[in-house]
Amino acid sequence: MAGTNPRAARIAALIQRVIASSIETHLHDKRLKNVTITEVRVTNDLQHARIFWTQLGHEGREDGERNRAKQALEQAKGRLRTLVGTKAGLRLTPQLHFVYDDVPGEATEIEDILVMVRKRDEELAKSRANAQYAGDTDPYKHDEPEDGEDLESDDTESSYDDYEDSYEELD
């Protein structure tokens, strides 16, 4: 698409601006209310332009509004192509193909999921703050000296003496 050809990328940006402004100023169609052009991709041969659009709809009526907007865009395709050709000054104006862009809706769903996850994390953190161990706080056994006894006392010396004695016997 437009990523490899700089001219196609410039024309795509121009088409996006022309169509977005034309929807507001030249097309006075109520069905196109709240329609946003999110992206335009032009083929490297500049023959076709895919125009991605989305629409902010009213709760519960999104599908019907989207279908009416799609119908309005298809009906206005010729007029929009003429406006693009005139304002862009292109010898050949690309064919326009309108594609509904699902990305904004999916992004909203992902945001909702993230909000739920954050809420669960907060609840888990609260329950951890008040949590207590089921057993001892430190379940590992530690060798602690009994009262007054030193761990490194005579045991080390006696084992060293035993070693010396066994070494002398070998000679």
mmCIF file with all atom_site columns, C-alpha atoms in Angstrom:
data_model
loop_
_atom_site.group_PDB
_atom_site.id
_atom_site.type_symbol
_atom_site.label_atom_id
_atom_site.label_alt_id
_atom_site.label_comp_id
_atom_site.label_asym_id
_atom_site.label_entity_id
_atom_site.label_seq_id
_atom_site.pdbx_PDB_ins_code
_atom_site.Cartn_x
_atom_site.Cartn_y
_atom_site.Cartn_z
_atom_site.occupancy
_atom_site.B_iso_or_equiv
_atom_site.pdbx_formal_charge
_atom_site.auth_seq_id
_atom_site.auth_comp_id
_atom_site.auth_asym_id
_atom_site.auth_atom_id
_atom_site.pdbx_PDB_model_num
ATOM 1   C CA . MET A 1 1   ? 0.000   0.000   0.000   1.00 0.00 ? 1   MET A CA 1
ATOM 2   C CA . ALA A 1 2   ? 1.129   3.570   0.662   1.00 0.00 ? 2   ALA A CA 1
ATOM 3   C CA . GLY A 1 3   ? 4.014   2.572   2.941   1.00 0.00 ? 3   GLY A CA 1
ATOM 4   C CA . THR A 1 4   ? 6.480   1.895   0.133   1.00 0.00 ? 4   THR A CA 1
ATOM 5   C CA . ASN A 1 5   ? 5.712   4.795   -2.201  1.00 0.00 ? 5   ASN A CA 1
ATOM 6   C CA . PRO A 1 6   ? 6.133   8.316   -0.748  1.00 0.00 ? 6   PRO A CA 1
ATOM 7   C CA . ARG A 1 7   ? 3.930   9.823   -3.455  1.00 0.00 ? 7   ARG A CA 1
ATOM 8   C CA . ALA A 1 8   ? 1.140   7.356   -2.645  1.00 0.00 ? 8   ALA A CA 1
ATOM 9   C CA . ALA A 1 9   ? 1.479   8.286   1.053   1.00 0.00 ? 9   ALA A CA 1
ATOM 10  C CA . ARG A 1 10  ? 1.178   12.021  0.227   1.00 0.00 ? 10  ARG A CA 1
ATOM 11  C CA . ILE A 1 11  ? -1.840  11.412  -1.983  1.00 0.00 ? 11  ILE A CA 1
ATOM 12  C CA . ALA A 1 12  ? -3.442  9.245   0.722   1.00 0.00 ? 12  ALA A CA 1
ATOM 13  C CA . ALA A 1 13  ? -3.045  12.069  3.258   1.00 0.00 ? 13  ALA A CA 1
ATOM 14  C CA . LEU A 1 14  ? -4.480  14.559  0.762   1.00 0.00 ? 14  LEU A CA 1
ATOM 15  C CA . ILE A 1 15  ? -7.454  12.293  0.004   1.00 0.00 ? 15  ILE A CA 1
ATOM 16  C CA . GLN A 1 16  ? -8.112  11.904  3.740   1.00 0.00 ? 16  GLN A CA 1
ATOM 17  C CA . ARG A 1 17  ? -8.203  15.686  4.237   1.00 0.00 ? 17  ARG A CA 1
ATOM 18  C CA . VAL A 1 18  ? -10.381 16.291  1.155   1.00 0.00 ? 18  VAL A CA 1
ATOM 19  C CA . ILE A 1 19  ? -12.933 13.605  2.014   1.00 0.00 ? 19  ILE A CA 1
ATOM 20  C CA . ALA A 1 20  ? -13.123 14.562  5.690   1.00 0.00 ? 20  ALA A CA 1
ATOM 21  C CA . SER A 1 21  ? -13.694 18.225  4.910   1.00 0.00 ? 21  SER A CA 1
ATOM 22  C CA . SER A 1 22  ? -16.088 17.421  2.035   1.00 0.00 ? 22  SER A CA 1
ATOM 23  C CA . ILE A 1 23  ? -18.283 15.305  4.294   1.00 0.00 ? 23  ILE A CA 1
ATOM 24  C CA . GLU A 1 24  ? -18.673 18.323  6.567   1.00 0.00 ? 24  GLU A CA 1
ATOM 25  C CA . THR A 1 25  ? -18.961 21.098  3.961   1.00 0.00 ? 25  THR A CA 1
ATOM 26  C CA . HIS A 1 26  ? -20.213 19.690  0.631   1.00 0.00 ? 26  HIS A CA 1
ATOM 27  C CA . LEU A 1 27  ? -22.326 16.704  1.604   1.00 0.00 ? 27  LEU A CA 1
ATOM 28  C CA . HIS A 1 28  ? -25.235 17.746  3.736   1.00 0.00 ? 28  HIS A CA 1
ATOM 29  C CA . ASP A 1 29  ? -26.357 14.217  4.543   1.00 0.00 ? 29  ASP A CA 1
ATOM 30  C CA . LYS A 1 30  ? -27.591 13.558  8.073   1.00 0.00 ? 30  LYS A CA 1
ATOM 31  C CA . ARG A 1 31  ? -26.612 9.907   7.693   1.00 0.00 ? 31  ARG A CA 1
ATOM 32  C CA . LEU A 1 32  ? -22.950 10.984  7.684   1.00 0.00 ? 32  LEU A CA 1
ATOM 33  C CA . LYS A 1 33  ? -23.176 12.707  11.040  1.00 0.00 ? 33  LYS A CA 1
ATOM 34  C CA . ASN A 1 34  ? -20.365 11.578  13.397  1.00 0.00 ? 34  ASN A CA 1
ATOM 35  C CA . VAL A 1 35  ? -18.483 9.833   10.562  1.00 0.00 ? 35  VAL A CA 1
ATOM 36  C CA . THR A 1 36  ? -14.705 10.076  10.912  1.00 0.00 ? 36  THR A CA 1
ATOM 37  C CA . ILE A 1 37  ? -12.169 9.176   8.238   1.00 0.00 ? 37  ILE A CA 1
ATOM 38  C CA . THR A 1 38  ? -9.519  7.249   10.187  1.00 0.00 ? 38  THR A CA 1
ATOM 39  C CA . GLU A 1 39  ? -7.087  6.303   7.410   1.00 0.00 ? 39  GLU A CA 1
ATOM 40  C CA . VAL A 1 40  ? -6.622  6.244   3.654   1.00 0.00 ? 40  VAL A CA 1
ATOM 41  C CA . ARG A 1 41  ? -4.416  3.758   1.812   1.00 0.00 ? 41  ARG A CA 1
ATOM 42  C CA . VAL A 1 42  ? -3.553  4.250   -1.839  1.00 0.00 ? 42  VAL A CA 1
ATOM 43  C CA . THR A 1 43  ? -2.073  1.527   -4.043  1.00 0.00 ? 43  THR A CA 1
ATOM 44  C CA . ASN A 1 44  ? 1.389   2.222   -5.462  1.00 0.00 ? 44  ASN A CA 1
ATOM 45  C CA . ASP A 1 45  ? -0.069  2.582   -8.975  1.00 0.00 ? 45  ASP A CA 1
ATOM 46  C CA . LEU A 1 46  ? -2.447  5.269   -7.570  1.00 0.00 ? 46  LEU A CA 1
ATOM 47  C CA . GLN A 1 47  ? -5.469  3.522   -9.101  1.00 0.00 ? 47  GLN A CA 1
ATOM 48  C CA . HIS A 1 48  ? -7.339  2.620   -5.882  1.00 0.00 ? 48  HIS A CA 1
ATOM 49  C CA . ALA A 1 49  ? -7.829  4.282   -2.537  1.00 0.00 ? 49  ALA A CA 1
ATOM 50  C CA . ARG A 1 50  ? -9.253  2.459   0.451   1.00 0.00 ? 50  ARG A CA 1
ATOM 51  C CA . ILE A 1 51  ? -10.882 4.917   2.815   1.00 0.00 ? 51  ILE A CA 1
ATOM 52  C CA . PHE A 1 52  ? -11.298 3.606   6.364   1.00 0.00 ? 52  PHE A CA 1
ATOM 53  C CA . TRP A 1 53  ? -14.062 5.245   8.358   1.00 0.00 ? 53  TRP A CA 1
ATOM 54  C CA . THR A 1 54  ? -15.781 4.877   11.670  1.00 0.00 ? 54  THR A CA 1
ATOM 55  C CA . GLN A 1 55  ? -18.814 6.391   13.302  1.00 0.00 ? 55  GLN A CA 1
ATOM 56  C CA . LEU A 1 56  ? -19.669 7.342   16.835  1.00 0.00 ? 56  LEU A CA 1
ATOM 57  C CA . GLY A 1 57  ? -23.188 5.985   17.194  1.00 0.00 ? 57  GLY A CA 1
ATOM 58  C CA . HIS A 1 58  ? -25.961 6.150   19.746  1.00 0.00 ? 58  HIS A CA 1
ATOM 59  C CA . GLU A 1 59  ? -26.179 3.294   22.232  1.00 0.00 ? 59  GLU A CA 1
ATOM 60  C CA . GLY A 1 60  ? -28.201 0.423   20.778  1.00 0.00 ? 60  GLY A CA 1
ATOM 61  C CA . ARG A 1 61  ? -28.557 1.990   17.317  1.00 0.00 ? 61  ARG A CA 1
ATOM 62  C CA . GLU A 1 62  ? -24.962 1.652   16.067  1.00 0.00 ? 62  GLU A CA 1
ATOM 63  C CA . ASP A 1 63  ? -25.668 -1.034  13.444  1.00 0.00 ? 63  ASP A CA 1
ATOM 64  C CA . GLY A 1 64  ? -28.519 0.856   11.811  1.00 0.00 ? 64  GLY A CA 1
ATOM 65  C CA . GLU A 1 65  ? -26.610 4.138   11.811  1.00 0.00 ? 65  GLU A CA 1
ATOM 66  C CA . ARG A 1 66  ? -23.530 2.412   10.380  1.00 0.00 ? 66  ARG A CA 1
ATOM 67  C CA . ASN A 1 67  ? -25.563 0.837   7.567   1.00 0.00 ? 67  ASN A CA 1
ATOM 68  C CA . ARG A 1 68  ? -27.168 4.187   6.699   1.00 0.00 ? 68  ARG A CA 1
ATOM 69  C CA . ALA A 1 69  ? -23.755 5.906   6.734   1.00 0.00 ? 69  ALA A CA 1
ATOM 70  C CA . LYS A 1 70  ? -22.298 3.188   4.497   1.00 0.00 ? 70  LYS A CA 1
ATOM 71  C CA . GLN A 1 71  ? -25.187 3.684   2.084   1.00 0.00 ? 71  GLN A CA 1
ATOM 72  C CA . ALA A 1 72  ? -24.641 7.465   2.075   1.00 0.00 ? 72  ALA A CA 1
ATOM 73  C CA . LEU A 1 73  ? -20.890 7.060   1.411   1.00 0.00 ? 73  LEU A CA 1
ATOM 74  C CA . GLU A 1 74  ? -21.572 4.702   -1.495  1.00 0.00 ? 74  GLU A CA 1
ATOM 75  C CA . GLN A 1 75  ? -24.106 7.143   -2.972  1.00 0.00 ? 75  GLN A CA 1
ATOM 76  C CA . ALA A 1 76  ? -21.683 10.078  -2.595  1.00 0.00 ? 76  ALA A CA 1
ATOM 77  C CA . LYS A 1 77  ? -18.681 8.135   -3.964  1.00 0.00 ? 77  LYS A CA 1
ATOM 78  C CA . GLY A 1 78  ? -18.825 9.793   -7.419  1.00 0.00 ? 78  GLY A CA 1
ATOM 79  C CA . ARG A 1 79  ? -19.152 13.302  -6.029  1.00 0.00 ? 79  ARG A CA 1
ATOM 80  C CA . LEU A 1 80  ? -16.343 12.684  -3.519  1.00 0.00 ? 80  LEU A CA 1
ATOM 81  C CA . ARG A 1 81  ? -14.097 11.313  -6.268  1.00 0.00 ? 81  ARG A CA 1
ATOM 82  C CA . THR A 1 82  ? -14.741 14.431  -8.349  1.00 0.00 ? 82  THR A CA 1
ATOM 83  C CA . LEU A 1 83  ? -13.905 16.656  -5.371  1.00 0.00 ? 83  LEU A CA 1
ATOM 84  C CA . VAL A 1 84  ? -10.699 14.675  -4.718  1.00 0.00 ? 84  VAL A CA 1
ATOM 85  C CA . GLY A 1 85  ? -9.671  14.998  -8.396  1.00 0.00 ? 85  GLY A CA 1
ATOM 86  C CA . THR A 1 86  ? -10.385 18.730  -8.429  1.00 0.00 ? 86  THR A CA 1
ATOM 87  C CA . LYS A 1 87  ? -8.636  19.576  -5.167  1.00 0.00 ? 87  LYS A CA 1
ATOM 88  C CA . ALA A 1 88  ? -5.727  17.169  -5.623  1.00 0.00 ? 88  ALA A CA 1
ATOM 89  C CA . GLY A 1 89  ? -5.054  18.159  -9.241  1.00 0.00 ? 89  GLY A CA 1
ATOM 90  C CA . LEU A 1 90  ? -4.421  14.559  -10.232 1.00 0.00 ? 90  LEU A CA 1
ATOM 91  C CA . ARG A 1 91  ? -4.491  13.408  -13.856 1.00 0.00 ? 91  ARG A CA 1
ATOM 92  C CA . LEU A 1 92  ? -6.071  10.131  -12.776 1.00 0.00 ? 92  LEU A CA 1
ATOM 93  C CA . THR A 1 93  ? -8.214  10.118  -9.657  1.00 0.00 ? 93  THR A CA 1
ATOM 94  C CA . PRO A 1 94  ? -8.146  6.792   -7.779  1.00 0.00 ? 94  PRO A CA 1
ATOM 95  C CA . GLN A 1 95  ? -11.252 4.662   -7.409  1.00 0.00 ? 95  GLN A CA 1
ATOM 96  C CA . LEU A 1 96  ? -12.633 5.118   -3.883  1.00 0.00 ? 96  LEU A CA 1
ATOM 97  C CA . HIS A 1 97  ? -13.448 2.098   -1.740  1.00 0.00 ? 97  HIS A CA 1
ATOM 98  C CA . PHE A 1 98  ? -15.008 2.734   1.660   1.00 0.00 ? 98  PHE A CA 1
ATOM 99  C CA . VAL A 1 99  ? -14.165 0.245   4.430   1.00 0.00 ? 99  VAL A CA 1
ATOM 100 C CA . TYR A 1 100 ? -15.633 0.392   7.925   1.00 0.00 ? 100 TYR A CA 1
ATOM 101 C CA . ASP A 1 101 ? -12.806 0.560   10.476  1.00 0.00 ? 101 ASP A CA 1
ATOM 102 C CA . ASP A 1 102 ? -13.397 -1.775  13.450  1.00 0.00 ? 102 ASP A CA 1
ATOM 103 C CA . VAL A 1 103 ? -10.218 -0.736  15.286  1.00 0.00 ? 103 VAL A CA 1
ATOM 104 C CA . PRO A 1 104 ? -11.732 2.118   17.378  1.00 0.00 ? 104 PRO A CA 1
ATOM 105 C CA . GLY A 1 105 ? -14.521 -0.161  18.631  1.00 0.00 ? 105 GLY A CA 1
ATOM 106 C CA . GLU A 1 106 ? -12.070 -2.919  19.445  1.00 0.00 ? 106 GLU A CA 1
ATOM 107 C CA . ALA A 1 107 ? -9.847  -0.407  21.257  1.00 0.00 ? 107 ALA A CA 1
ATOM 108 C CA . THR A 1 108 ? -12.831 0.602   23.407  1.00 0.00 ? 108 THR A CA 1
ATOM 109 C CA . GLU A 1 109 ? -13.474 -3.051  24.268  1.00 0.00 ? 109 GLU A CA 1
ATOM 110 C CA . ILE A 1 110 ? -9.823  -3.513  25.224  1.00 0.00 ? 110 ILE A CA 1
ATOM 111 C CA . GLU A 1 111 ? -9.977  -0.390  27.418  1.00 0.00 ? 111 GLU A CA 1
ATOM 112 C CA . ASP A 1 112 ? -13.050 -1.800  29.186  1.00 0.00 ? 112 ASP A CA 1
ATOM 113 C CA . ILE A 1 113 ? -11.234 -5.084  29.819  1.00 0.00 ? 113 ILE A CA 1
ATOM 114 C CA . LEU A 1 114 ? -8.207  -3.227  31.208  1.00 0.00 ? 114 LEU A CA 1
ATOM 115 C CA . VAL A 1 115 ? -10.442 -1.249  33.586  1.00 0.00 ? 115 VAL A CA 1
ATOM 116 C CA . MET A 1 116 ? -11.929 -4.523  34.898  1.00 0.00 ? 116 MET A CA 1
ATOM 117 C CA . VAL A 1 117 ? -8.461  -6.039  35.342  1.00 0.00 ? 117 VAL A CA 1
ATOM 118 C CA . ARG A 1 118 ? -7.220  -2.978  37.252  1.00 0.00 ? 118 ARG A CA 1
ATOM 119 C CA . LYS A 1 119 ? -10.259 -3.166  39.531  1.00 0.00 ? 119 LYS A CA 1
ATOM 120 C CA . ARG A 1 120 ? -9.602  -6.859  40.240  1.00 0.00 ? 120 ARG A CA 1
ATOM 121 C CA . ASP A 1 121 ? -5.935  -6.119  40.935  1.00 0.00 ? 121 ASP A CA 1
ATOM 122 C CA . GLU A 1 122 ? -6.939  -3.451  43.460  1.00 0.00 ? 122 GLU A CA 1
ATOM 123 C CA . GLU A 1 123 ? -9.318  -5.881  45.180  1.00 0.00 ? 123 GLU A CA 1
ATOM 124 C CA . LEU A 1 124 ? -6.581  -8.516  45.293  1.00 0.00 ? 124 LEU A CA 1
ATOM 125 C CA . ALA A 1 125 ? -4.124  -6.006  46.762  1.00 0.00 ? 125 ALA A CA 1
ATOM 126 C CA . LYS A 1 126 ? -6.646  -5.108  49.475  1.00 0.00 ? 126 LYS A CA 1
ATOM 127 C CA . SER A 1 127 ? -7.190  -8.762  50.362  1.00 0.00 ? 127 SER A CA 1
ATOM 128 C CA . ARG A 1 128 ? -3.420  -9.311  50.484  1.00 0.00 ? 128 ARG A CA 1
ATOM 129 C CA . ALA A 1 129 ? -3.014  -6.390  52.883  1.00 0.00 ? 129 ALA A CA 1
ATOM 130 C CA . ASN A 1 130 ? -5.306  -8.084  55.397  1.00 0.00 ? 130 ASN A CA 1
ATOM 131 C CA . ALA A 1 131 ? -4.116  -11.635 54.739  1.00 0.00 ? 131 ALA A CA 1
ATOM 132 C CA . GLN A 1 132 ? -2.415  -13.751 57.367  1.00 0.00 ? 132 GLN A CA 1
ATOM 133 C CA . TYR A 1 133 ? -0.291  -16.840 57.018  1.00 0.00 ? 133 TYR A CA 1
ATOM 134 C CA . ALA A 1 134 ? -2.030  -20.172 57.542  1.00 0.00 ? 134 ALA A CA 1
ATOM 135 C CA . GLY A 1 135 ? 0.865   -21.451 59.672  1.00 0.00 ? 135 GLY A CA 1
ATOM 136 C CA . ASP A 1 136 ? 3.995   -19.866 61.071  1.00 0.00 ? 136 ASP A CA 1
ATOM 137 C CA . THR A 1 137 ? 5.241   -16.743 59.334  1.00 0.00 ? 137 THR A CA 1
ATOM 138 C CA . ASP A 1 138 ? 8.595   -18.495 58.802  1.00 0.00 ? 138 ASP A CA 1
ATOM 139 C CA . PRO A 1 139 ? 7.991   -22.239 58.316  1.00 0.00 ? 139 PRO A CA 1
ATOM 140 C CA . TYR A 1 140 ? 11.712  -23.096 57.997  1.00 0.00 ? 140 TYR A CA 1
ATOM 141 C CA . LYS A 1 141 ? 13.575  -24.621 60.932  1.00 0.00 ? 141 LYS A CA 1
ATOM 142 C CA . HIS A 1 142 ? 16.611  -22.769 62.152  1.00 0.00 ? 142 HIS A CA 1
ATOM 143 C CA . ASP A 1 143 ? 19.359  -24.304 64.316  1.00 0.00 ? 143 ASP A CA 1
ATOM 144 C CA . GLU A 1 144 ? 19.491  -21.942 67.201  1.00 0.00 ? 144 GLU A CA 1
ATOM 145 C CA . PRO A 1 145 ? 21.887  -22.427 70.103  1.00 0.00 ? 145 PRO A CA 1
ATOM 146 C CA . GLU A 1 146 ? 20.368  -23.276 73.405  1.00 0.00 ? 146 GLU A CA 1
ATOM 147 C CA . ASP A 1 147 ? 20.792  -20.785 76.190  1.00 0.00 ? 147 ASP A CA 1
ATOM 148 C CA . GLY A 1 148 ? 24.454  -20.012 76.811  1.00 0.00 ? 148 GLY A CA 1
ATOM 149 C CA . GLU A 1 149 ? 25.763  -22.481 74.199  1.00 0.00 ? 149 GLU A CA 1
ATOM 150 C CA . ASP A 1 150 ? 28.076  -21.299 71.432  1.00 0.00 ? 150 ASP A CA 1
ATOM 151 C CA . LEU A 1 151 ? 27.773  -23.150 68.100  1.00 0.00 ? 151 LEU A CA 1
ATOM 152 C CA . GLU A 1 152 ? 31.455  -22.870 67.206  1.00 0.00 ? 152 GLU A CA 1
ATOM 153 C CA . SER A 1 153 ? 32.811  -23.877 70.560  1.00 0.00 ? 153 SER A CA 1
ATOM 154 C CA . ASP A 1 154 ? 34.637  -27.081 71.318  1.00 0.00 ? 154 ASP A CA 1
ATOM 155 C CA . ASP A 1 155 ? 33.113  -29.175 68.527  1.00 0.00 ? 155 ASP A CA 1
ATOM 156 C CA . THR A 1 156 ? 35.420  -27.662 65.910  1.00 0.00 ? 156 THR A CA 1
ATOM 157 C CA . GLU A 1 157 ? 38.534  -28.119 68.004  1.00 0.00 ? 157 GLU A CA 1
ATOM 158 C CA . SER A 1 158 ? 37.713  -31.702 68.954  1.00 0.00 ? 158 SER A CA 1
ATOM 159 C CA . SER A 1 159 ? 37.099  -32.686 65.339  1.00 0.00 ? 159 SER A CA 1
ATOM 160 C CA . TYR A 1 160 ? 40.419  -31.071 64.362  1.00 0.00 ? 160 TYR A CA 1
ATOM 161 C CA . ASP A 1 161 ? 42.211  -33.014 67.112  1.00 0.00 ? 161 ASP A CA 1
ATOM 162 C CA . ASP A 1 162 ? 40.553  -36.218 65.898  1.00 0.00 ? 162 ASP A CA 1
ATOM 163 C CA . TYR A 1 163 ? 41.808  -35.481 62.387  1.00 0.00 ? 163 TYR A CA 1
ATOM 164 C CA . GLU A 1 164 ? 45.361  -34.947 63.581  1.00 0.00 ? 164 GLU A CA 1
ATOM 165 C CA . ASP A 1 165 ? 45.290  -38.204 65.546  1.00 0.00 ? 165 ASP A CA 1
ATOM 166 C CA . SER A 1 166 ? 44.073  -40.199 62.544  1.00 0.00 ? 166 SER A CA 1
ATOM 167 C CA . TYR A 1 167 ? 46.742  -38.591 60.347  1.00 0.00 ? 167 TYR A CA 1
ATOM 168 C CA . GLU A 1 168 ? 49.521  -39.540 62.765  1.00 0.00 ? 168 GLU A CA 1
ATOM 169 C CA . GLU A 1 169 ? 48.318  -43.147 62.842  1.00 0.00 ? 169 GLU A CA 1
ATOM 170 C CA . LEU A 1 170 ? 48.762  -43.376 59.077  1.00 0.00 ? 170 LEU A CA 1
ATOM 171 C CA . ASP A 1 171 ? 52.449  -42.465 59.311  1.00 0.00 ? 171 ASP A CA 1
#
